[in-house]
Coordinates of C-alpha atoms and ligand atoms in Angstrom, one line a residue:
X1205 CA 7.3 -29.5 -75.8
X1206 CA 7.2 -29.1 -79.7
X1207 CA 4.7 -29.7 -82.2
X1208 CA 5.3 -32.1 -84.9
X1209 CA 5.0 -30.6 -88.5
X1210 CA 4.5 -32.3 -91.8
X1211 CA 5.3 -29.9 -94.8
X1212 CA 3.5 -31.1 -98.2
X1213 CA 4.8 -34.7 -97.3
X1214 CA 4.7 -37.4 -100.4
X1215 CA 5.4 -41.0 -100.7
X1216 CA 5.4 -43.2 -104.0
X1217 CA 5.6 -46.9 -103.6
X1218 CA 6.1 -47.5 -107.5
X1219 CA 2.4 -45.8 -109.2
X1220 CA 0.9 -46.1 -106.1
X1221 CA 0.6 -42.5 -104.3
X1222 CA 0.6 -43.2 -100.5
X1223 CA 0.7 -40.2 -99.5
X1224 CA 0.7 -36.6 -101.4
X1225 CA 1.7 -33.7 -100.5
X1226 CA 0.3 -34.0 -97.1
X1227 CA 0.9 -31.0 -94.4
X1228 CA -0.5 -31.4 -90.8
X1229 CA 0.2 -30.3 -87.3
X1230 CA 0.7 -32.3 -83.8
X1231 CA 0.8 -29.9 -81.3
X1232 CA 1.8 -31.5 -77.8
X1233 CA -1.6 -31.4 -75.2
X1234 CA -4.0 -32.5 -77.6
X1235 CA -5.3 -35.6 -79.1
X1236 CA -5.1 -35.0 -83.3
X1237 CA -7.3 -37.4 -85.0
X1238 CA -6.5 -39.0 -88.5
X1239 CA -9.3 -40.9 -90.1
X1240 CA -9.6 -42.1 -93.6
X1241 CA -11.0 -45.6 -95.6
X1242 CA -9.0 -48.3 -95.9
X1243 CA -6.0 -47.8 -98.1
X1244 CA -6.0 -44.1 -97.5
X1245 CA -2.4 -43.9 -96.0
X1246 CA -2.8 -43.4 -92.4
X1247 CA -0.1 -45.7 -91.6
X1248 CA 2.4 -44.5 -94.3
X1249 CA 2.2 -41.0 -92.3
X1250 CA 3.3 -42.8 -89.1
X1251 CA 6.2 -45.0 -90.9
X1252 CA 7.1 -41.5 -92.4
X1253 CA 7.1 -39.8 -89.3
X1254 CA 9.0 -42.8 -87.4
X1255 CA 11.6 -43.0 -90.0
X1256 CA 10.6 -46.4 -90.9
X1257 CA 10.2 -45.1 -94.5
X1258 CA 11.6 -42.6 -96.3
X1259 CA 9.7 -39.7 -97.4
X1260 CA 9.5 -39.1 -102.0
X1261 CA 9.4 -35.2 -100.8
X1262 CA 8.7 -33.0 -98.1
X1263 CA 9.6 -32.0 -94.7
X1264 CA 9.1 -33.3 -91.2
X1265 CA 9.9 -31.7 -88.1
X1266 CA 9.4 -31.2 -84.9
X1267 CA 9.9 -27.8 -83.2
X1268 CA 13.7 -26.9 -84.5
X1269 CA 14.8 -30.3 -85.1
X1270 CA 14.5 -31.4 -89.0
X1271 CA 13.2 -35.3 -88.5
X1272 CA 12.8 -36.0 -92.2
X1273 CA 16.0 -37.9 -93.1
X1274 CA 16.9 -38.7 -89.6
X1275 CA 17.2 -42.2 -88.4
X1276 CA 14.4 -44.2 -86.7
X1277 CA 16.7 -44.6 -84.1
X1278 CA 17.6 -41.1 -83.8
X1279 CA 13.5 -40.5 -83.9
X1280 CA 12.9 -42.3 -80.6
X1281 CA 15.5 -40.7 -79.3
X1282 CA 14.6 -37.5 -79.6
X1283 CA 10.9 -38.4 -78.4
X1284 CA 8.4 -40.7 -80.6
X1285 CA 6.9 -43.6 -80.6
X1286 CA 4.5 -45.3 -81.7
X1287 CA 2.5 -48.4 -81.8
X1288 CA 1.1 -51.0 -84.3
X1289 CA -1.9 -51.4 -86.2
X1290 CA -1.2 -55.2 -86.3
X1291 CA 0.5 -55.5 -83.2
X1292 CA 4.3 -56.2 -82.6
X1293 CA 4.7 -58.5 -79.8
X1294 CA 7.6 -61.0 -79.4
X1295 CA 5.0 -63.1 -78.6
X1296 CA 6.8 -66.3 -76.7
X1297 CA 8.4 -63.3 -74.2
X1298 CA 6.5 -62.5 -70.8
X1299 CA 4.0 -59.3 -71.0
X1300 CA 6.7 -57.5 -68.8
X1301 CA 10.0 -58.3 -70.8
X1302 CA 7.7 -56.9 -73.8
X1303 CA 7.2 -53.9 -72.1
X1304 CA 10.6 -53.5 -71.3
X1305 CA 11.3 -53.8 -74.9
X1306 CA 10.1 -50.2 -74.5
X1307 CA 12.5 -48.3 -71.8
X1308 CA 15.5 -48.6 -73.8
X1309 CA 15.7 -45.2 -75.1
X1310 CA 16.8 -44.0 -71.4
X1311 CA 19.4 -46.6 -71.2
X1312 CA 23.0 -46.5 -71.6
X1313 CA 23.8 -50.2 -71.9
X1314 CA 22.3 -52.0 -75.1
X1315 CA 18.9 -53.5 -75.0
X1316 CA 20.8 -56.4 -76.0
X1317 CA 22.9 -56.7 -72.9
X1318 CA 20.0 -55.4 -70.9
X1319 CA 18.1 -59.0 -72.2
X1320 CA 21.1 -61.1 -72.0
X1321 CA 21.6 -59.9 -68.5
X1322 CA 25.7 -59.6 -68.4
X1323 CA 26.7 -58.5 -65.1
X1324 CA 27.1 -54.6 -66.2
X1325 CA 23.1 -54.9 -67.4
X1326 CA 21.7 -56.6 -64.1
X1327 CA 21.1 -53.7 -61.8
X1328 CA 20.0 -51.9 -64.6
X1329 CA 17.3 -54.6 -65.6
X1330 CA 16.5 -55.0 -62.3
X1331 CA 15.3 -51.0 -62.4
X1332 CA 14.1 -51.5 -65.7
X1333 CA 11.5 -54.5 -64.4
X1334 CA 10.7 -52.3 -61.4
X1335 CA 9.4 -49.1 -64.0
X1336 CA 7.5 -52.2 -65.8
X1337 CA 5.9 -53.5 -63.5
X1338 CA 4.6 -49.9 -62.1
X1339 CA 3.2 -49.8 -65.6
X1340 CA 1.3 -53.1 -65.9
X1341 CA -0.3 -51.7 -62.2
X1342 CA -1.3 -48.5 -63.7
X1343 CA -3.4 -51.1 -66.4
X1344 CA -4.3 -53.4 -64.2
X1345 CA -2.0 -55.9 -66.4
X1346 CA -0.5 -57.2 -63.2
X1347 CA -1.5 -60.4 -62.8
X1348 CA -0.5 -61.3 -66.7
X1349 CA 3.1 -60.3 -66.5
X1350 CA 4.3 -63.3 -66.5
X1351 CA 2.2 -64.7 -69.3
X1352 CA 3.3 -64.8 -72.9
X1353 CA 2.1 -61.8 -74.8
X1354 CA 1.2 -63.8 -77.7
X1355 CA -1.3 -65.5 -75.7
X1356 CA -3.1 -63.0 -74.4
X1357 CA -6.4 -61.6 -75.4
X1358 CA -6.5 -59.4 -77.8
X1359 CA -7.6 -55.8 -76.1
X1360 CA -4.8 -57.1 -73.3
X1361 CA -2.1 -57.8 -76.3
X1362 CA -3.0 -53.7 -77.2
X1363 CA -2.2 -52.6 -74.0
X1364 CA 1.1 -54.4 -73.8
X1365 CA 2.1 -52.8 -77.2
X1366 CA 0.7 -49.4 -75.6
X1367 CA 2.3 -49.9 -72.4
X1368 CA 5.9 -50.6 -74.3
X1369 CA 5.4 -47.4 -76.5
X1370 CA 4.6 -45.3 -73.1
X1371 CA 7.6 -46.9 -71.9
X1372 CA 9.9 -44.6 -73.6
X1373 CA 8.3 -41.5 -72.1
X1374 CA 7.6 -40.2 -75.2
X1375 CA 6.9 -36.4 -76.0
X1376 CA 5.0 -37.3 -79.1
X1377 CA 2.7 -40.9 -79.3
X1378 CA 2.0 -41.9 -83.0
X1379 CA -1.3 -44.5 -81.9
X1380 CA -2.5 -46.4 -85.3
X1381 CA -5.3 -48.1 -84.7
X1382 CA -4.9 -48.5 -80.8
X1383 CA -8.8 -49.9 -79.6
X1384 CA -9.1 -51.9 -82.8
X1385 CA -10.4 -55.2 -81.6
X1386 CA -11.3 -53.9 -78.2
X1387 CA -15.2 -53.4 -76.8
X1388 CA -16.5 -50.6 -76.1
X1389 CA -15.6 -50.9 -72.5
X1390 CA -12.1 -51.1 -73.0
X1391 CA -11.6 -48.9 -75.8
X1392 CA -13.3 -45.9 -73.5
X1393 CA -11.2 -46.8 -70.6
X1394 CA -8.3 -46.4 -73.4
X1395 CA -9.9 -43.0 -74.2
X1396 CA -9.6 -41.6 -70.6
X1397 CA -5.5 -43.0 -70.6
X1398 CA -4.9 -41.2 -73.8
X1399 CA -6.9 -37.8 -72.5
X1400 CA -4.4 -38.1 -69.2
X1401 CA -1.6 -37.9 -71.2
X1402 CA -2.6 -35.1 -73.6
X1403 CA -3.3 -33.1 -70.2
X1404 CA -0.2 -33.6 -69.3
X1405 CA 1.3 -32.0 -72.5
X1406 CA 2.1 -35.1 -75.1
X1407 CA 1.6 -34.5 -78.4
X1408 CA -0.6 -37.2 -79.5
X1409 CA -2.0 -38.9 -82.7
X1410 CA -5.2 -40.7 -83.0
X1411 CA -5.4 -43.1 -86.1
X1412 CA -9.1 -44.7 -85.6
X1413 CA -12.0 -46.1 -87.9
X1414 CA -14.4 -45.2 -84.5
X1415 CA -16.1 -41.8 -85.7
X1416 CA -17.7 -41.7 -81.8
X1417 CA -14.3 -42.4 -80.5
X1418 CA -12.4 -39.9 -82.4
X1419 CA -15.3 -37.2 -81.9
X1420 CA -15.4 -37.6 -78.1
X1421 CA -11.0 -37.4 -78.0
X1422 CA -10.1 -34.7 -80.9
X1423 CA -10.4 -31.3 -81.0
X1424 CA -8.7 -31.5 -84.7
X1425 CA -9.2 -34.4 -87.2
X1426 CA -7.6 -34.4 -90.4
X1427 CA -9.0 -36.7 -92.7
X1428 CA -7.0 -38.2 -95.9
X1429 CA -8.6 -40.3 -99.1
X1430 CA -6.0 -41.4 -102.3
X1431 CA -3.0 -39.9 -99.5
X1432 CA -4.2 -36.4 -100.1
X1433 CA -5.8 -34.7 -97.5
X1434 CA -9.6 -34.0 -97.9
X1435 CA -10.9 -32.5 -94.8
X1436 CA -9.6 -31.0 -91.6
X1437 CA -11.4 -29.2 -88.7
X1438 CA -13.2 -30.1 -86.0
X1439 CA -13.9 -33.2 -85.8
X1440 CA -18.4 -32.8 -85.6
X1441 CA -17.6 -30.1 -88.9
X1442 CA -15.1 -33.1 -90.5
X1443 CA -18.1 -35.6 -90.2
X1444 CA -20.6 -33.8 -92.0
X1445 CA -18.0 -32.4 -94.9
X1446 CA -19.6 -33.9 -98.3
X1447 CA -16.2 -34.9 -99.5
X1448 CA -15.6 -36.7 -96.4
X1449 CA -19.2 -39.0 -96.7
X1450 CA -18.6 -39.3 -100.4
X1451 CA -14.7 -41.0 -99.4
X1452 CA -16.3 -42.9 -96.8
X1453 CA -19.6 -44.4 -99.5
X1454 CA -17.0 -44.8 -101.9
X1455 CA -15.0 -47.0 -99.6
Ligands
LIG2458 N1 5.4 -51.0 -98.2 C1 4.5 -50.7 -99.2 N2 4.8 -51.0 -100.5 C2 3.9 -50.7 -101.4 N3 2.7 -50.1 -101.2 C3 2.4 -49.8 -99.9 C4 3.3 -50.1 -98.9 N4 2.7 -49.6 -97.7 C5 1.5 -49.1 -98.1 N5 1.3 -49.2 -99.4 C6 0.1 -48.7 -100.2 O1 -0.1 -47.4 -99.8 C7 -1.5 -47.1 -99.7 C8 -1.8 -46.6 -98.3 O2 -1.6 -47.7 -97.3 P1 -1.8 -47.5 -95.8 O3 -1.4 -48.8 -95.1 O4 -1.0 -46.3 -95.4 O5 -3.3 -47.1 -95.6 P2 -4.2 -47.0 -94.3 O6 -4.9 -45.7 -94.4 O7 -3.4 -47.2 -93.1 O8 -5.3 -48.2 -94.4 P3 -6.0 -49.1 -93.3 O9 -7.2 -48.3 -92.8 O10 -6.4 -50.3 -94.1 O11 -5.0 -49.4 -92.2 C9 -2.2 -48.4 -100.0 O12 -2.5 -48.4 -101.4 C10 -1.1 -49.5 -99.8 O13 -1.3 -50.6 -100.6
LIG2459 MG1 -3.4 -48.5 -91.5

């Protein structure tokens, strides 16, 4: 298990600064929190880190492997993923075919064939729906798998789009804005998933506008304003940091 590094990252869209010169550190077995007012760039480091965008400057890697200039497709292979902030359903699909959407990083034949169910695909599918469904019982999502994901409740469309990242078996778990929307309720039975997985060594982030939330998760919150970094620490030092309440009243 490696930890994901970010070396002085920048990104210009045009004047706008998204992100600059940004350096953190994801260390697998901990949940890393990254807070920050609207329009800070909290998810232009996770389209940076997922290859979705390219980077103006800087590095990203994680352990050995130089990610910065690799392929999104390359990226999940070699262990991310991540989920949504406004969630990425194909909404008329069943819950479980959604998740499935999420195992084909392990597969040989193309997710394609996989949905299209040509005779090579079938057995494959069939193991495929099996892991799925083992999922959806481990969230007691069972009894929607058959329902479209688009109309679902909210908090139960976030688990499906949590459920398809997990599907992957990911080493590192980029989470932007996972709870949003949920209750309390749910977003703490969230909170004990993402713990689990930490424990057992993932490298996870933690985007989340929930100071409680993040507090009571993260032992390290890095905190960004304008795309720069202001704070980082400990998340109960982070919330009392001047800068970090003048970002937030300025917000
Ligand atoms: N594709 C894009 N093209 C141009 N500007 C962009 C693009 N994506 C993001 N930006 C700009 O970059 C800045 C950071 O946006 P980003 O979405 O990363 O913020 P955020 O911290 O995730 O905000 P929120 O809390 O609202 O989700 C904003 O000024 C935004 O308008
Ligand atoms: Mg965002």
């Amino acid at each position: 298990m490696s930890t994901l590094v970010l070396d002085q990252v920048s990104k210009h869209f045009g004047g706008v600064v998204a992100a600059d010169k940004v350096s953190m550190q994801i260390p697998p077995g901990r949940i890393t929190g990254l807070i920050g007012p609207n329009g800070a760039g909290k998810s232009t480091i996770v389209n940076l880190i997922t290859g979705m965008m390219s980077l103006t400057a800087g590095t990203i890697r994680l352990g050995d492997r130089d990610l910065t200039t690799t392929s999104p497709h390359e990226i999940s292979r070699a262990g991310l993923a991540r989920t949504f902030q406004n969630i990425r359903l194909f909404k008329e699909a069943p819950a479980i075919d959604n998740v499935m959407g999420g195992f084909h990083r392990h597969e040989d034949s193309s997710l394609l064939a996989s949905i299209l169910a040509l005779p090579s695909a079938r057995a494959e599918t069939r193991r495929i729906r099996a892991r799925a469904a083992e999922l959806l019982e481990r969230f007691n999502m069972t009894r929607y798998a058959s329902f479209p994901a688009g109309g679902l409740a909210y908090g139960h469309q976030r688990r499906v789009e949590f459920m398809r990242a997990l599907a992957s078996q990911p080493n590192v778990l980029l989470l932007d804005e996972p709870v949003a929307g949920m209750n309390d309720v749910e977003a703490n039975e969230m909170g004990v998933i993402f713990k689990e997985l930490a424990a057992e060594g993932m490298a996870v982030l933690l985007i989340e506008h929930n100071m409680r939330f993040v507090t009571r998760l993260c032992e390290h919150v890095y905190v960004l304003d304008g795309g720069r970094l202001i704070s980082e620490g400990e998340p109960k030092k982070v919330i009392a940091d001047p800068a970090v309440i003048a970002a937030y009243l300025g917000a």
